[in-house]
Amino acid sequence: QVQLVESGGGLVPPGGSLRLSCAASGSFFSIYTMGWYRQAPGKQRELVATITTSSNTNYADSVKGRFTISRDYVKNTVYLQMNSLKPEDTAVYYCSVHASRRPGELVTVYWGQGTQVTVSS
């Protein structure tokens, strides 16, 4: 099994910062692209940011310049540094990891449990 454990969510005032973490553990051979998605009440889940094995990044237009995605190859962890937070950033944030559990196996997408981020004064 592959398990993703998220942490770092919480309540923060507008303009504040948070850093989300997502650590992969369990039985896996290799991790590839990692990313973050979010879903606000009444809204569809949307892409926030992704990072590839070569550290190429992709961001939603709404978070460019404010959020930074990074990864630790030793700890198998992906981070999302969130600065200049706005009320519209309020959502449940989900970690997404593409991984193979054994050599030669096809890549499978795994999801974290979600962590609540609330931006309010």
Short mmCIF file of N, CA and C in Angstrom, two decimals:
data_model
loop_
_atom_site.label_atom_id
_atom_site.label_comp_id
_atom_site.label_asym_id
_atom_site.label_seq_id
_atom_site.Cartn_x
_atom_site.Cartn_y
_atom_site.Cartn_z
N GLN A 1 0.82 -1.18 0.00
CA GLN A 1 0.00 0.00 0.00
C GLN A 1 0.87 1.25 0.00
N VAL A 2 0.30 2.32 -0.52
CA VAL A 2 0.94 3.63 -0.50
C VAL A 2 0.03 4.57 0.27
N GLN A 3 0.59 5.24 1.24
CA GLN A 3 -0.18 6.15 2.06
C GLN A 3 0.39 7.55 1.98
N LEU A 4 -0.48 8.54 1.84
CA LEU A 4 -0.09 9.93 1.81
C LEU A 4 -0.66 10.62 3.04
N VAL A 5 0.20 11.24 3.82
CA VAL A 5 -0.22 11.92 5.03
C VAL A 5 0.01 13.41 4.87
N GLU A 6 -1.08 14.18 4.91
CA GLU A 6 -1.01 15.62 4.75
C GLU A 6 -1.02 16.32 6.09
N SER A 7 -0.40 17.48 6.13
CA SER A 7 -0.40 18.31 7.32
C SER A 7 -0.15 19.76 6.93
N GLY A 8 -0.42 20.66 7.87
CA GLY A 8 -0.11 22.06 7.66
C GLY A 8 -1.29 22.99 7.45
N GLY A 9 -2.48 22.44 7.29
CA GLY A 9 -3.65 23.28 7.10
C GLY A 9 -4.05 23.98 8.37
N GLY A 10 -4.97 24.93 8.24
CA GLY A 10 -5.44 25.65 9.40
C GLY A 10 -6.12 26.95 9.03
N LEU A 11 -6.34 27.78 10.04
CA LEU A 11 -6.98 29.08 9.88
C LEU A 11 -5.91 30.16 9.85
N VAL A 12 -5.99 31.03 8.86
CA VAL A 12 -5.01 32.10 8.71
C VAL A 12 -5.71 33.36 8.20
N PRO A 13 -5.30 34.54 8.66
CA PRO A 13 -5.92 35.78 8.17
C PRO A 13 -5.46 36.11 6.75
N PRO A 14 -6.22 36.91 6.03
CA PRO A 14 -5.79 37.33 4.69
C PRO A 14 -4.40 37.94 4.72
N GLY A 15 -3.59 37.58 3.74
CA GLY A 15 -2.22 38.04 3.68
C GLY A 15 -1.24 37.15 4.40
N GLY A 16 -1.74 36.19 5.14
CA GLY A 16 -0.89 35.29 5.89
C GLY A 16 -0.32 34.18 5.04
N SER A 17 0.40 33.27 5.70
CA SER A 17 1.08 32.18 5.01
C SER A 17 0.86 30.86 5.71
N LEU A 18 0.90 29.80 4.94
CA LEU A 18 0.86 28.44 5.44
C LEU A 18 1.75 27.58 4.56
N ARG A 19 2.26 26.50 5.12
CA ARG A 19 3.00 25.53 4.33
C ARG A 19 2.39 24.15 4.53
N LEU A 20 1.93 23.57 3.45
CA LEU A 20 1.36 22.24 3.47
C LEU A 20 2.43 21.21 3.17
N SER A 21 2.33 20.05 3.81
CA SER A 21 3.25 18.96 3.57
C SER A 21 2.47 17.70 3.26
N CYS A 22 3.05 16.86 2.43
CA CYS A 22 2.45 15.58 2.09
C CYS A 22 3.56 14.56 1.98
N ALA A 23 3.58 13.61 2.90
CA ALA A 23 4.62 12.60 2.94
C ALA A 23 4.09 11.25 2.47
N ALA A 24 4.80 10.65 1.53
CA ALA A 24 4.43 9.34 1.01
C ALA A 24 5.16 8.25 1.78
N SER A 25 4.44 7.22 2.15
CA SER A 25 5.05 6.10 2.86
C SER A 25 4.37 4.80 2.44
N GLY A 26 4.95 3.69 2.85
CA GLY A 26 4.39 2.39 2.52
C GLY A 26 5.18 1.68 1.44
N SER A 27 4.49 0.83 0.70
CA SER A 27 5.14 0.02 -0.33
C SER A 27 5.06 0.72 -1.68
N PHE A 28 6.19 1.21 -2.14
CA PHE A 28 6.28 1.80 -3.47
C PHE A 28 7.71 1.70 -3.96
N PHE A 29 7.86 1.69 -5.27
CA PHE A 29 9.18 1.61 -5.87
C PHE A 29 9.70 2.97 -6.27
N SER A 30 8.84 3.75 -6.91
CA SER A 30 9.28 5.05 -7.39
C SER A 30 8.13 6.04 -7.41
N ILE A 31 8.44 7.29 -7.13
CA ILE A 31 7.47 8.37 -7.18
C ILE A 31 7.80 9.29 -8.34
N TYR A 32 6.79 9.69 -9.06
CA TYR A 32 6.99 10.55 -10.22
C TYR A 32 6.39 11.93 -9.94
N THR A 33 5.46 12.37 -10.75
CA THR A 33 4.89 13.69 -10.56
C THR A 33 4.08 13.76 -9.26
N MET A 34 4.24 14.87 -8.55
CA MET A 34 3.50 15.13 -7.33
C MET A 34 2.78 16.46 -7.49
N GLY A 35 1.68 16.62 -6.79
CA GLY A 35 0.94 17.86 -6.95
C GLY A 35 -0.07 18.12 -5.86
N TRP A 36 -0.70 19.27 -5.99
CA TRP A 36 -1.73 19.70 -5.06
C TRP A 36 -2.98 20.12 -5.83
N TYR A 37 -4.14 19.71 -5.33
CA TYR A 37 -5.42 20.13 -5.84
C TYR A 37 -6.22 20.70 -4.68
N ARG A 38 -7.26 21.45 -5.00
CA ARG A 38 -8.11 21.98 -3.95
C ARG A 38 -9.56 21.99 -4.40
N GLN A 39 -10.45 21.95 -3.42
CA GLN A 39 -11.88 21.97 -3.70
C GLN A 39 -12.59 22.82 -2.66
N ALA A 40 -13.24 23.87 -3.12
CA ALA A 40 -14.02 24.74 -2.27
C ALA A 40 -15.47 24.28 -2.28
N PRO A 41 -16.25 24.64 -1.26
CA PRO A 41 -17.66 24.24 -1.22
C PRO A 41 -18.42 24.70 -2.47
N GLY A 42 -19.13 23.77 -3.10
CA GLY A 42 -19.89 24.09 -4.28
C GLY A 42 -19.07 24.23 -5.55
N LYS A 43 -17.79 23.97 -5.47
CA LYS A 43 -16.90 24.11 -6.62
C LYS A 43 -16.30 22.76 -7.00
N GLN A 44 -15.85 22.66 -8.25
CA GLN A 44 -15.15 21.47 -8.70
C GLN A 44 -13.72 21.49 -8.19
N ARG A 45 -13.16 20.30 -8.04
CA ARG A 45 -11.76 20.21 -7.65
C ARG A 45 -10.89 20.77 -8.78
N GLU A 46 -9.92 21.59 -8.40
CA GLU A 46 -9.08 22.22 -9.39
C GLU A 46 -7.60 22.01 -9.09
N LEU A 47 -6.81 22.04 -10.14
CA LEU A 47 -5.37 21.91 -10.01
C LEU A 47 -4.79 23.18 -9.39
N VAL A 48 -3.90 23.01 -8.44
CA VAL A 48 -3.19 24.13 -7.84
C VAL A 48 -1.77 24.19 -8.37
N ALA A 49 -1.03 23.09 -8.26
CA ALA A 49 0.35 23.06 -8.71
C ALA A 49 0.83 21.62 -8.85
N THR A 50 1.78 21.40 -9.74
CA THR A 50 2.42 20.10 -9.90
C THR A 50 3.92 20.28 -10.02
N ILE A 51 4.64 19.21 -9.71
CA ILE A 51 6.09 19.22 -9.86
C ILE A 51 6.53 17.86 -10.35
N THR A 52 7.37 17.83 -11.38
CA THR A 52 7.81 16.59 -11.99
C THR A 52 9.10 16.09 -11.36
N THR A 53 9.57 14.94 -11.85
CA THR A 53 10.81 14.37 -11.35
C THR A 53 12.02 15.23 -11.68
N SER A 54 11.91 16.05 -12.71
CA SER A 54 12.98 16.97 -13.07
C SER A 54 12.78 18.35 -12.46
N SER A 55 11.83 18.45 -11.54
CA SER A 55 11.53 19.68 -10.80
C SER A 55 10.90 20.77 -11.66
N ASN A 56 10.34 20.40 -12.79
CA ASN A 56 9.54 21.35 -13.56
C ASN A 56 8.21 21.55 -12.85
N THR A 57 7.78 22.78 -12.76
CA THR A 57 6.56 23.10 -12.03
C THR A 57 5.50 23.70 -12.92
N ASN A 58 4.26 23.55 -12.49
CA ASN A 58 3.12 24.10 -13.18
C ASN A 58 2.14 24.63 -12.14
N TYR A 59 1.63 25.84 -12.36
CA TYR A 59 0.74 26.47 -11.40
C TYR A 59 -0.54 26.95 -12.06
N ALA A 60 -1.62 26.91 -11.28
CA ALA A 60 -2.84 27.56 -11.71
C ALA A 60 -2.60 29.07 -11.76
N ASP A 61 -3.23 29.75 -12.71
CA ASP A 61 -3.03 31.19 -12.84
C ASP A 61 -3.39 31.93 -11.56
N SER A 62 -4.36 31.43 -10.83
CA SER A 62 -4.84 32.11 -9.64
C SER A 62 -3.84 32.12 -8.49
N VAL A 63 -2.83 31.25 -8.54
CA VAL A 63 -1.87 31.16 -7.45
C VAL A 63 -0.45 31.52 -7.87
N LYS A 64 -0.22 31.78 -9.13
CA LYS A 64 1.12 32.12 -9.60
C LYS A 64 1.65 33.36 -8.89
N GLY A 65 2.89 33.28 -8.45
CA GLY A 65 3.50 34.38 -7.74
C GLY A 65 3.24 34.38 -6.25
N ARG A 66 2.31 33.55 -5.80
CA ARG A 66 1.98 33.48 -4.38
C ARG A 66 2.31 32.11 -3.77
N PHE A 67 2.11 31.05 -4.54
CA PHE A 67 2.36 29.70 -4.05
C PHE A 67 3.62 29.13 -4.68
N THR A 68 4.30 28.27 -3.95
CA THR A 68 5.48 27.60 -4.46
C THR A 68 5.42 26.12 -4.08
N ILE A 69 5.53 25.26 -5.08
CA ILE A 69 5.56 23.83 -4.83
C ILE A 69 7.01 23.35 -4.87
N SER A 70 7.34 22.43 -3.99
CA SER A 70 8.68 21.87 -3.94
C SER A 70 8.60 20.43 -3.46
N ARG A 71 9.70 19.71 -3.58
CA ARG A 71 9.71 18.31 -3.14
C ARG A 71 11.06 17.95 -2.55
N ASP A 72 11.03 16.99 -1.63
CA ASP A 72 12.22 16.45 -1.00
C ASP A 72 12.35 15.01 -1.48
N TYR A 73 13.36 14.73 -2.28
CA TYR A 73 13.51 13.41 -2.87
C TYR A 73 13.93 12.35 -1.86
N VAL A 74 14.54 12.77 -0.77
CA VAL A 74 14.97 11.83 0.26
C VAL A 74 13.79 11.46 1.16
N LYS A 75 13.01 12.44 1.54
CA LYS A 75 11.88 12.22 2.44
C LYS A 75 10.60 11.83 1.72
N ASN A 76 10.62 11.82 0.39
CA ASN A 76 9.42 11.51 -0.39
C ASN A 76 8.25 12.40 0.01
N THR A 77 8.52 13.66 0.07
CA THR A 77 7.54 14.62 0.55
C THR A 77 7.40 15.78 -0.44
N VAL A 78 6.18 16.23 -0.63
CA VAL A 78 5.91 17.39 -1.46
C VAL A 78 5.34 18.49 -0.57
N TYR A 79 5.73 19.72 -0.84
CA TYR A 79 5.32 20.86 -0.05
C TYR A 79 4.59 21.88 -0.91
N LEU A 80 3.77 22.67 -0.27
CA LEU A 80 3.14 23.80 -0.92
C LEU A 80 3.24 25.00 0.01
N GLN A 81 4.13 25.93 -0.33
CA GLN A 81 4.25 27.16 0.42
C GLN A 81 3.23 28.15 -0.11
N MET A 82 2.35 28.61 0.76
CA MET A 82 1.25 29.48 0.38
C MET A 82 1.44 30.83 1.05
N ASN A 83 1.71 31.86 0.26
CA ASN A 83 1.90 33.21 0.76
C ASN A 83 0.81 34.13 0.24
N SER A 84 0.66 35.27 0.89
CA SER A 84 -0.33 36.27 0.48
C SER A 84 -1.70 35.63 0.28
N LEU A 85 -2.11 34.86 1.25
CA LEU A 85 -3.36 34.11 1.12
C LEU A 85 -4.57 35.03 1.05
N LYS A 86 -5.53 34.61 0.25
CA LYS A 86 -6.77 35.35 0.04
C LYS A 86 -7.95 34.50 0.49
N PRO A 87 -9.08 35.12 0.82
CA PRO A 87 -10.26 34.35 1.21
C PRO A 87 -10.66 33.32 0.16
N GLU A 88 -10.47 33.62 -1.11
CA GLU A 88 -10.82 32.70 -2.17
C GLU A 88 -9.91 31.47 -2.24
N ASP A 89 -8.84 31.47 -1.45
CA ASP A 89 -7.98 30.29 -1.35
C ASP A 89 -8.57 29.25 -0.40
N THR A 90 -9.61 29.61 0.32
CA THR A 90 -10.24 28.70 1.26
C THR A 90 -10.76 27.46 0.54
N ALA A 91 -10.31 26.30 0.98
CA ALA A 91 -10.69 25.05 0.34
C ALA A 91 -10.07 23.89 1.10
N VAL A 92 -10.47 22.69 0.74
CA VAL A 92 -9.77 21.50 1.19
C VAL A 92 -8.69 21.20 0.16
N TYR A 93 -7.47 21.06 0.61
CA TYR A 93 -6.34 20.83 -0.27
C TYR A 93 -5.94 19.36 -0.24
N TYR A 94 -5.80 18.78 -1.41
CA TYR A 94 -5.48 17.36 -1.55
C TYR A 94 -4.13 17.17 -2.22
N CYS A 95 -3.34 16.31 -1.65
CA CYS A 95 -2.07 15.93 -2.24
C CYS A 95 -2.28 14.81 -3.25
N SER A 96 -1.59 14.89 -4.37
CA SER A 96 -1.66 13.87 -5.41
C SER A 96 -0.26 13.39 -5.75
N VAL A 97 -0.09 12.07 -5.79
CA VAL A 97 1.22 11.49 -6.08
C VAL A 97 1.07 10.38 -7.11
N HIS A 98 1.89 10.44 -8.16
CA HIS A 98 1.97 9.37 -9.13
C HIS A 98 3.13 8.46 -8.74
N ALA A 99 2.84 7.17 -8.56
CA ALA A 99 3.86 6.25 -8.09
C ALA A 99 3.65 4.85 -8.65
N SER A 100 4.73 4.09 -8.70
CA SER A 100 4.68 2.68 -9.02
C SER A 100 5.12 1.90 -7.79
N ARG A 101 4.45 0.81 -7.49
CA ARG A 101 4.75 0.04 -6.29
C ARG A 101 5.86 -0.98 -6.49
N ARG A 102 6.06 -1.40 -7.72
CA ARG A 102 7.11 -2.36 -8.03
C ARG A 102 7.77 -1.99 -9.36
N PRO A 103 9.02 -2.41 -9.57
CA PRO A 103 9.67 -2.12 -10.84
C PRO A 103 8.88 -2.69 -12.01
N GLY A 104 8.68 -1.88 -13.03
CA GLY A 104 7.98 -2.32 -14.21
C GLY A 104 6.47 -2.15 -14.17
N GLU A 105 5.92 -1.88 -12.99
CA GLU A 105 4.47 -1.69 -12.87
C GLU A 105 4.07 -0.32 -13.39
N LEU A 106 2.85 -0.25 -13.87
CA LEU A 106 2.33 1.02 -14.35
C LEU A 106 2.13 1.98 -13.19
N VAL A 107 2.19 3.25 -13.52
CA VAL A 107 2.04 4.29 -12.51
C VAL A 107 0.58 4.40 -12.08
N THR A 108 0.38 4.56 -10.77
CA THR A 108 -0.94 4.73 -10.19
C THR A 108 -1.00 6.06 -9.46
N VAL A 109 -2.15 6.69 -9.49
CA VAL A 109 -2.34 7.96 -8.80
C VAL A 109 -2.88 7.71 -7.40
N TYR A 110 -2.25 8.33 -6.42
CA TYR A 110 -2.68 8.22 -5.03
C TYR A 110 -3.04 9.60 -4.51
N TRP A 111 -4.00 9.63 -3.58
CA TRP A 111 -4.50 10.88 -3.03
C TRP A 111 -4.37 10.93 -1.52
N GLY A 112 -4.07 12.10 -1.01
CA GLY A 112 -4.06 12.31 0.43
C GLY A 112 -5.47 12.47 0.95
N GLN A 113 -5.59 12.55 2.27
CA GLN A 113 -6.91 12.63 2.89
C GLN A 113 -7.53 14.02 2.82
N GLY A 114 -6.74 15.01 2.49
CA GLY A 114 -7.22 16.38 2.42
C GLY A 114 -6.96 17.13 3.71
N THR A 115 -6.63 18.40 3.59
CA THR A 115 -6.42 19.24 4.75
C THR A 115 -7.11 20.58 4.51
N GLN A 116 -7.82 21.06 5.51
CA GLN A 116 -8.62 22.28 5.38
C GLN A 116 -7.75 23.52 5.53
N VAL A 117 -7.88 24.43 4.58
CA VAL A 117 -7.25 25.74 4.65
C VAL A 117 -8.35 26.79 4.65
N THR A 118 -8.40 27.59 5.69
CA THR A 118 -9.41 28.63 5.80
C THR A 118 -8.73 29.98 5.95
N VAL A 119 -9.04 30.90 5.05
CA VAL A 119 -8.47 32.24 5.07
C VAL A 119 -9.58 33.21 5.45
N SER A 120 -9.50 33.74 6.65
CA SER A 120 -10.56 34.61 7.16
C SER A 120 -10.00 35.53 8.23
N SER A 121 -10.51 36.75 8.28
CA SER A 121 -10.07 37.71 9.28
C SER A 121 -10.84 37.55 10.57
#
